[in-house]
PDB file of C-alpha atoms in Angstrom:
ATOM      1  CA  MET A   1       5.288 -23.783 -20.345  1.00  0.00           C
ATOM      2  CA  ILE A   2       3.588 -22.193 -23.763  1.00  0.00           C
ATOM      3  CA  LEU A   3       0.241 -23.030 -22.016  1.00  0.00           C
ATOM      4  CA  ARG A   4       0.801 -21.346 -18.730  1.00  0.00           C
ATOM      5  CA  ILE A   5       1.837 -18.482 -20.697  1.00  0.00           C
ATOM      6  CA  LEU A   6      -1.522 -18.846 -22.749  1.00  0.00           C
ATOM      7  CA  SER A   7      -3.347 -19.028 -19.345  1.00  0.00           C
ATOM      8  CA  LEU A   8      -1.383 -16.178 -17.493  1.00  0.00           C
ATOM      9  CA  ILE A   9      -2.245 -13.524 -20.189  1.00  0.00           C
ATOM     10  CA  PHE A  10      -5.781 -14.435 -20.630  1.00  0.00           C
ATOM     11  CA  THR A  11      -6.042 -14.552 -16.776  1.00  0.00           C
ATOM     12  CA  LEU A  12      -4.541 -10.745 -16.956  1.00  0.00           C
ATOM     13  CA  GLU A  13      -6.887 -10.047 -19.483  1.00  0.00           C
ATOM     14  CA  ILE A  14     -10.132 -11.344 -17.369  1.00  0.00           C
ATOM     15  CA  ALA A  15      -8.375  -9.041 -15.007  1.00  0.00           C
ATOM     16  CA  ILE A  16      -8.307  -6.315 -17.175  1.00  0.00           C
ATOM     17  CA  SER A  17     -11.651  -6.597 -18.318  1.00  0.00           C
ATOM     18  CA  PHE A  18     -13.593  -6.467 -14.940  1.00  0.00           C
ATOM     19  CA  ILE A  19     -11.583  -3.460 -13.837  1.00  0.00           C
ATOM     20  CA  LEU A  20     -12.584  -1.629 -17.210  1.00  0.00           C
ATOM     21  CA  SER A  21     -15.735  -2.523 -16.867  1.00  0.00           C
ATOM     22  CA  THR A  22     -16.356  -1.209 -13.599  1.00  0.00           C
ATOM     23  CA  TYR A  23     -16.265   2.313 -15.174  1.00  0.00           C
ATOM     24  CA  ASN A  24     -18.919   1.305 -17.903  1.00  0.00           C
ATOM     25  CA  PRO A  25     -16.481   1.915 -20.945  1.00  0.00           C
ATOM     26  CA  PRO A  26     -18.646   2.593 -24.366  1.00  0.00           C
ATOM     27  CA  TYR A  27     -17.018  -0.725 -25.681  1.00  0.00           C
ATOM     28  CA  GLN A  28     -17.911  -2.719 -23.156  1.00  0.00           C
ATOM     29  CA  HIS A  29     -19.490  -5.367 -25.597  1.00  0.00           C
ATOM     30  CA  ILE A  30     -15.502  -5.806 -27.099  1.00  0.00           C
ATOM     31  CA  LEU A  31     -14.625  -6.974 -23.355  1.00  0.00           C
ATOM     32  CA  VAL A  32     -17.229  -9.445 -23.445  1.00  0.00           C
ATOM     33  CA  ILE A  33     -16.103 -11.124 -26.505  1.00  0.00           C
ATOM     34  CA  LEU A  34     -12.617 -11.139 -25.319  1.00  0.00           C
ATOM     35  CA  ASP A  35     -13.795 -12.613 -21.955  1.00  0.00           C
ATOM     36  CA  TYR A  36     -15.903 -15.152 -24.247  1.00  0.00           C
ATOM     37  CA  ILE A  37     -12.615 -16.094 -26.139  1.00  0.00           C
ATOM     38  CA  ALA A  38     -10.557 -16.782 -22.751  1.00  0.00           C
ATOM     39  CA  ILE A  39     -13.105 -18.550 -21.268  1.00  0.00           C
ATOM     40  CA  ILE A  40     -12.957 -20.944 -24.461  1.00  0.00           C
ATOM     41  CA  TYR A  41      -9.238 -21.318 -24.134  1.00  0.00           C
ATOM     42  CA  PHE A  42      -9.555 -22.247 -20.860  1.00  0.00           C
ATOM     43  CA  THR A  43     -12.295 -24.489 -21.302  1.00  0.00           C
ATOM     44  CA  PHE A  44      -9.841 -26.337 -24.215  1.00  0.00           C
ATOM     45  CA  GLU A  45      -7.064 -26.248 -21.715  1.00  0.00           C
ATOM     46  CA  THR A  46      -8.864 -27.955 -18.422  1.00  0.00           C
ATOM     47  CA  LEU A  47     -10.312 -30.242 -20.836  1.00  0.00           C
ATOM     48  CA  TYR A  48      -6.909 -31.286 -22.379  1.00  0.00           C
ATOM     49  CA  ASN A  49      -5.366 -31.690 -19.109  1.00  0.00           C
ATOM     50  CA  PHE A  50      -8.110 -33.826 -17.709  1.00  0.00           C
ATOM     51  CA  TYR A  51      -7.454 -35.859 -21.185  1.00  0.00           C
ATOM     52  CA  LYS A  52      -3.913 -36.571 -19.962  1.00  0.00           C
ATOM     53  CA  ALA A  53      -4.231 -37.075 -16.220  1.00  0.00           C
ATOM     54  CA  LYS A  54      -3.569 -40.581 -15.656  1.00  0.00           C
ATOM     55  CA  ASN A  55      -5.573 -40.750 -12.814  1.00  0.00           C
ATOM     56  CA  LYS A  56      -9.084 -39.079 -13.776  1.00  0.00           C
ATOM     57  CA  ILE A  57     -10.317 -39.008  -9.585  1.00  0.00           C
ATOM     58  CA  GLU A  58      -7.166 -37.029  -8.522  1.00  0.00           C
ATOM     59  CA  PHE A  59      -7.487 -34.942 -11.288  1.00  0.00           C
ATOM     60  CA  PHE A  60     -10.229 -33.643  -9.471  1.00  0.00           C
ATOM     61  CA  LYS A  61      -8.353 -33.516  -6.236  1.00  0.00           C
ATOM     62  CA  ASP A  62      -6.611 -30.563  -6.937  1.00  0.00           C
ATOM     63  CA  ILE A  63      -8.210 -27.068  -5.757  1.00  0.00           C
ATOM     64  CA  TYR A  64      -6.838 -25.954  -9.096  1.00  0.00           C
ATOM     65  CA  ASN A  65      -8.519 -28.182 -11.306  1.00  0.00           C
ATOM     66  CA  ILE A  66     -11.910 -27.931  -9.435  1.00  0.00           C
ATOM     67  CA  ILE A  67     -11.323 -24.353  -9.943  1.00  0.00           C
ATOM     68  CA  ASP A  68     -11.029 -24.572 -13.660  1.00  0.00           C
ATOM     69  CA  THR A  69     -14.331 -26.880 -13.890  1.00  0.00           C
ATOM     70  CA  VAL A  70     -16.429 -24.575 -11.799  1.00  0.00           C
ATOM     71  CA  VAL A  71     -15.448 -22.157 -14.270  1.00  0.00           C
ATOM     72  CA  ILE A  72     -16.345 -24.604 -16.957  1.00  0.00           C
ATOM     73  CA  ILE A  73     -19.405 -24.733 -15.433  1.00  0.00           C
ATOM     74  CA  ALA A  74     -20.239 -21.303 -15.516  1.00  0.00           C
ATOM     75  CA  PHE A  75     -18.959 -21.022 -18.846  1.00  0.00           C
ATOM     76  CA  ILE A  76     -21.677 -23.631 -20.079  1.00  0.00           C
ATOM     77  CA  LEU A  77     -24.294 -21.717 -18.087  1.00  0.00           C
ATOM     78  CA  TYR A  78     -23.403 -18.322 -19.573  1.00  0.00           C
ATOM     79  CA  THR A  79     -23.526 -19.989 -22.867  1.00  0.00           C
ATOM     80  CA  LEU A  80     -27.038 -21.388 -22.383  1.00  0.00           C
ATOM     81  CA  ASN A  81     -28.223 -17.685 -21.542  1.00  0.00           C
ATOM     82  CA  ILE A  82     -27.229 -16.480 -24.430  1.00  0.00           C
ATOM     83  CA  PHE A  83     -28.484 -19.091 -27.195  1.00  0.00           C
ATOM     84  CA  TYR A  84     -31.983 -20.132 -25.118  1.00  0.00           C
ATOM     85  CA  SER A  85     -33.111 -16.824 -22.926  1.00  0.00           C
ATOM     86  CA  LYS A  86     -32.778 -14.689 -26.138  1.00  0.00           C
ATOM     87  CA  VAL A  87     -31.682 -11.418 -23.691  1.00  0.00           C
ATOM     88  CA  LEU A  88     -28.605  -9.961 -23.343  1.00  0.00           C
ATOM     89  CA  ILE A  89     -26.688 -11.309 -19.889  1.00  0.00           C
ATOM     90  CA  ASN A  90     -26.380  -8.469 -17.572  1.00  0.00           C
ATOM     91  CA  LEU A  91     -23.320  -6.924 -16.243  1.00  0.00           C
ATOM     92  CA  ARG A  92     -23.428  -8.549 -13.133  1.00  0.00           C
ATOM     93  CA  VAL A  93     -23.565 -11.738 -13.949  1.00  0.00           C
ATOM     94  CA  ILE A  94     -20.676 -10.994 -16.593  1.00  0.00           C
ATOM     95  CA  ASN A  95     -18.972 -10.000 -13.737  1.00  0.00           C
ATOM     96  CA  LEU A  96     -19.705 -12.852 -11.210  1.00  0.00           C
ATOM     97  CA  LEU A  97     -18.334 -15.627 -14.104  1.00  0.00           C
ATOM     98  CA  ARG A  98     -15.139 -13.058 -14.057  1.00  0.00           C
ATOM     99  CA  ILE A  99     -14.655 -13.132 -11.012  1.00  0.00           C
ATOM    100  CA  LEU A 100     -14.607 -17.205 -11.037  1.00  0.00           C
ATOM    101  CA  ILE A 101     -11.849 -16.985 -13.583  1.00  0.00           C
ATOM    102  CA  LEU A 102      -9.902 -14.913 -11.104  1.00  0.00           C
ATOM    103  CA  LEU A 103      -9.971 -17.713  -8.790  1.00  0.00           C
ATOM    104  CA  ARG A 104      -7.140 -19.019 -11.656  1.00  0.00           C
ATOM    105  CA  ILE A 105      -4.711 -16.545 -10.037  1.00  0.00           C
ATOM    106  CA  ILE A 106      -4.233 -18.864  -7.236  1.00  0.00           C
ATOM    107  CA  LYS A 107      -1.916 -20.903  -9.772  1.00  0.00           C
ATOM    108  CA  PHE A 108       0.453 -18.556 -10.093  1.00  0.00           C
ATOM    109  CA  ARG A 109       1.614 -18.189  -6.599  1.00  0.00           C
ATOM    110  CA  GLU A 110       3.781 -20.924  -6.746  1.00  0.00           C
ATOM    111  CA  ILE A 111       7.333 -18.777  -6.313  1.00  0.00           C
ATOM    112  CA  LYS A 112       8.566 -20.673  -3.282  1.00  0.00           C
ATOM    113  CA  GLU A 113      11.732 -19.489  -3.520  1.00  0.00           C
ATOM    114  CA  TYR A 114      11.070 -15.844  -2.674  1.00  0.00           C
ATOM    115  CA  PRO A 115       8.514 -15.699   0.266  1.00  0.00           C
ATOM    116  CA  GLU A 116       8.258 -12.294   0.333  1.00  0.00           C
ATOM    117  CA  ILE A 117       7.176 -12.304  -3.158  1.00  0.00           C
ATOM    118  CA  MET A 118       4.780 -14.684  -2.744  1.00  0.00           C
ATOM    119  CA  ASN A 119       3.365 -13.421   0.857  1.00  0.00           C
ATOM    120  CA  PHE A 120       2.644 -10.024  -1.225  1.00  0.00           C
ATOM    121  CA  LEU A 121       1.037 -12.033  -3.845  1.00  0.00           C
ATOM    122  CA  THR A 122      -0.853 -14.038  -1.654  1.00  0.00           C
ATOM    123  CA  LEU A 123      -2.042 -10.882   0.139  1.00  0.00           C
ATOM    124  CA  LEU A 124      -2.785  -8.741  -3.579  1.00  0.00           C
ATOM    125  CA  ILE A 125      -4.969 -11.839  -4.721  1.00  0.00           C
ATOM    126  CA  ILE A 126      -6.895 -12.363  -1.436  1.00  0.00           C
ATOM    127  CA  CYS A 127      -7.526  -8.157  -1.598  1.00  0.00           C
ATOM    128  CA  PHE A 128      -8.017  -8.220  -5.601  1.00  0.00           C
ATOM    129  CA  ILE A 129     -10.752 -11.054  -5.852  1.00  0.00           C
ATOM    130  CA  SER A 130     -12.422  -9.666  -2.701  1.00  0.00           C
ATOM    131  CA  SER A 131     -12.538  -6.297  -3.939  1.00  0.00           C
ATOM    132  CA  CYS A 132     -14.469  -7.725  -7.004  1.00  0.00           C
ATOM    133  CA  PHE A 133     -16.905  -9.444  -5.286  1.00  0.00           C
ATOM    134  CA  ILE A 134     -17.393  -5.973  -3.505  1.00  0.00           C
ATOM    135  CA  TRP A 135     -17.908  -4.145  -6.549  1.00  0.00           C
ATOM    136  CA  VAL A 136     -20.661  -6.920  -7.697  1.00  0.00           C
ATOM    137  CA  VAL A 137     -22.296  -6.651  -4.487  1.00  0.00           C
ATOM    138  CA  GLU A 138     -22.222  -2.873  -3.377  1.00  0.00           C
ATOM    139  CA  GLY A 139     -21.745  -1.109  -6.571  1.00  0.00           C
ATOM    140  CA  GLU A 140     -25.130  -0.466  -7.137  1.00  0.00           C
ATOM    141  CA  VAL A 141     -26.582   0.282  -3.659  1.00  0.00           C
ATOM    142  CA  ASN A 142     -22.919   2.470  -1.905  1.00  0.00           C
ATOM    143  CA  PRO A 143     -22.608   5.809  -3.353  1.00  0.00           C
ATOM    144  CA  LYS A 144     -19.115   5.692  -2.189  1.00  0.00           C
ATOM    145  CA  ILE A 145     -18.082   2.549  -4.516  1.00  0.00           C
ATOM    146  CA  ASN A 146     -18.375   3.737  -7.792  1.00  0.00           C
ATOM    147  CA  ASN A 147     -15.408   2.005  -9.723  1.00  0.00           C
ATOM    148  CA  PHE A 148     -12.987  -1.028  -8.948  1.00  0.00           C
ATOM    149  CA  PHE A 149     -10.687   1.565  -7.344  1.00  0.00           C
ATOM    150  CA  ASP A 150     -13.267   2.684  -5.087  1.00  0.00           C
ATOM    151  CA  ALA A 151     -13.738  -0.898  -3.984  1.00  0.00           C
ATOM    152  CA  PHE A 152     -10.239  -1.826  -3.842  1.00  0.00           C
ATOM    153  CA  TYR A 153      -9.036   0.401  -1.593  1.00  0.00           C
ATOM    154  CA  PHE A 154     -12.091   0.100   0.759  1.00  0.00           C
ATOM    155  CA  THR A 155     -10.966  -3.548   0.959  1.00  0.00           C
ATOM    156  CA  THR A 156      -7.426  -3.275   1.057  1.00  0.00           C
ATOM    157  CA  ILE A 157      -7.839  -0.572   3.731  1.00  0.00           C
ATOM    158  CA  SER A 158     -10.241  -3.226   5.649  1.00  0.00           C
ATOM    159  CA  ILE A 159      -8.205  -6.080   5.175  1.00  0.00           C
ATOM    160  CA  THR A 160      -5.188  -4.477   6.534  1.00  0.00           C
ATOM    161  CA  THR A 161      -7.235  -3.312   9.292  1.00  0.00           C
ATOM    162  CA  VAL A 162      -6.471  -0.126   9.135  1.00  0.00           C
ATOM    163  CA  GLY A 163     -10.190   1.106   8.262  1.00  0.00           C
ATOM    164  CA  TYR A 164     -10.435   5.118   7.885  1.00  0.00           C
ATOM    165  CA  GLY A 165     -13.912   4.614   7.964  1.00  0.00           C
ATOM    166  CA  ASP A 166     -14.684   6.840   4.700  1.00  0.00           C
ATOM    167  CA  ILE A 167     -16.171   3.881   3.131  1.00  0.00           C
ATOM    168  CA  THR A 168     -18.457   1.500   4.989  1.00  0.00           C
ATOM    169  CA  PRO A 169     -20.493  -1.321   3.522  1.00  0.00           C
ATOM    170  CA  LYS A 170     -24.105  -1.482   3.189  1.00  0.00           C
ATOM    171  CA  THR A 171     -25.387  -4.617   2.716  1.00  0.00           C
ATOM    172  CA  GLU A 172     -25.222  -7.713   4.809  1.00  0.00           C
ATOM    173  CA  LEU A 173     -23.477  -9.855   2.013  1.00  0.00           C
ATOM    174  CA  GLY A 174     -20.547  -7.278   1.698  1.00  0.00           C
ATOM    175  CA  LYS A 175     -20.442  -7.079   5.257  1.00  0.00           C
ATOM    176  CA  LEU A 176     -19.846 -10.787   5.437  1.00  0.00           C
ATOM    177  CA  ILE A 177     -17.561 -10.722   2.120  1.00  0.00           C
ATOM    178  CA  ILE A 178     -15.257  -8.340   4.412  1.00  0.00           C
ATOM    179  CA  ILE A 179     -15.269 -10.322   7.855  1.00  0.00           C
ATOM    180  CA  PHE A 180     -14.502 -13.448   5.649  1.00  0.00           C
ATOM    181  CA  SER A 181     -11.261 -11.527   3.908  1.00  0.00           C
ATOM    182  CA  VAL A 182     -10.186 -10.183   7.171  1.00  0.00           C
ATOM    183  CA  LEU A 183     -10.539 -13.480   8.976  1.00  0.00           C
ATOM    184  CA  LEU A 184      -8.439 -14.967   6.073  1.00  0.00           C
ATOM    185  CA  PHE A 185      -5.820 -12.739   5.924  1.00  0.00           C
ATOM    186  CA  ILE A 186      -5.345 -12.906   9.645  1.00  0.00           C
ATOM    187  CA  SER A 187      -5.166 -16.409   9.697  1.00  0.00           C
ATOM    188  CA  GLY A 188      -2.535 -16.161   7.251  1.00  0.00           C
ATOM    189  CA  LEU A 189      -0.778 -14.014   8.889  1.00  0.00           C
ATOM    190  CA  VAL A 190      -0.859 -16.378  12.195  1.00  0.00           C
ATOM    191  CA  THR A 191       0.240 -19.183  10.089  1.00  0.00           C
ATOM    192  CA  SER A 192       3.238 -17.623   8.950  1.00  0.00           C
ATOM    193  CA  ILE A 193       4.536 -16.235  12.175  1.00  0.00           C
ATOM    194  CA  GLN A 194       3.899 -20.049  13.857  1.00  0.00           C
ATOM    195  CA  LYS A 195       6.083 -21.269  10.917  1.00  0.00           C
ATOM    196  CA  ALA A 196       8.615 -18.666  11.965  1.00  0.00           C
ATOM    197  CA  LEU A 197       8.859 -19.701  15.490  1.00  0.00           C
ATOM    198  CA  ARG A 198       8.808 -22.943  14.542  1.00  0.00           C
ATOM    199  CA  GLY A 199      11.832 -22.253  12.594  1.00  0.00           C
ATOM    200  CA  GLU A 200      13.570 -20.412  15.269  1.00  0.00           C
ATOM    201  CA  ASN A 201      13.083 -22.884  17.667  1.00  0.00           C
ATOM    202  CA  GLY A 202      14.395 -25.587  15.633  1.00  0.00           C
ATOM    203  CA  SER A 203      17.582 -24.020  14.756  1.00  0.00           C
ATOM    204  CA  SER A 204      17.872 -23.150  18.649  1.00  0.00           C
TER     205      SER A 204
END
């Protein structure tokens, strides 16, 4: 229980750190240090869970454990860059690392007793992570995406197919991110409708 609480706290720290970093605050270096502490915790947590696992092969069949492993690999690369390149890692790479860690949010969707809350969290997670990618890809080239809120607004409007048209992607990668996010949302919506219809058919 304590480990899950700590994991949630550090994941929220990464999320808040990512959002604040898009506003280029003067305390950017403090955010990076806090991120580094969070990543160290995630690394030890995953190694501990791997050590406690009775079946090591089954451990890597869990999507959550795969996400954590990717985070550790990214952390190792991040550390090597610090100690061997002698060059400060740039903000874009830091943000990419933050996004990898934010994939851990998937772990906290296990609220099966409340389908409405779970659906909301699922959509929120899709919009949030997609917004992170949009910011990294479009932030430097799109004059209308100046911070995380702009990216989140654009992504949410696009995914929900409202599409006001006031912000449009400027890069091919940005377009692909939106296309994938919309298809992911629609496929989830279709799946929910199919389950609901099967439930009605089963009860009749």
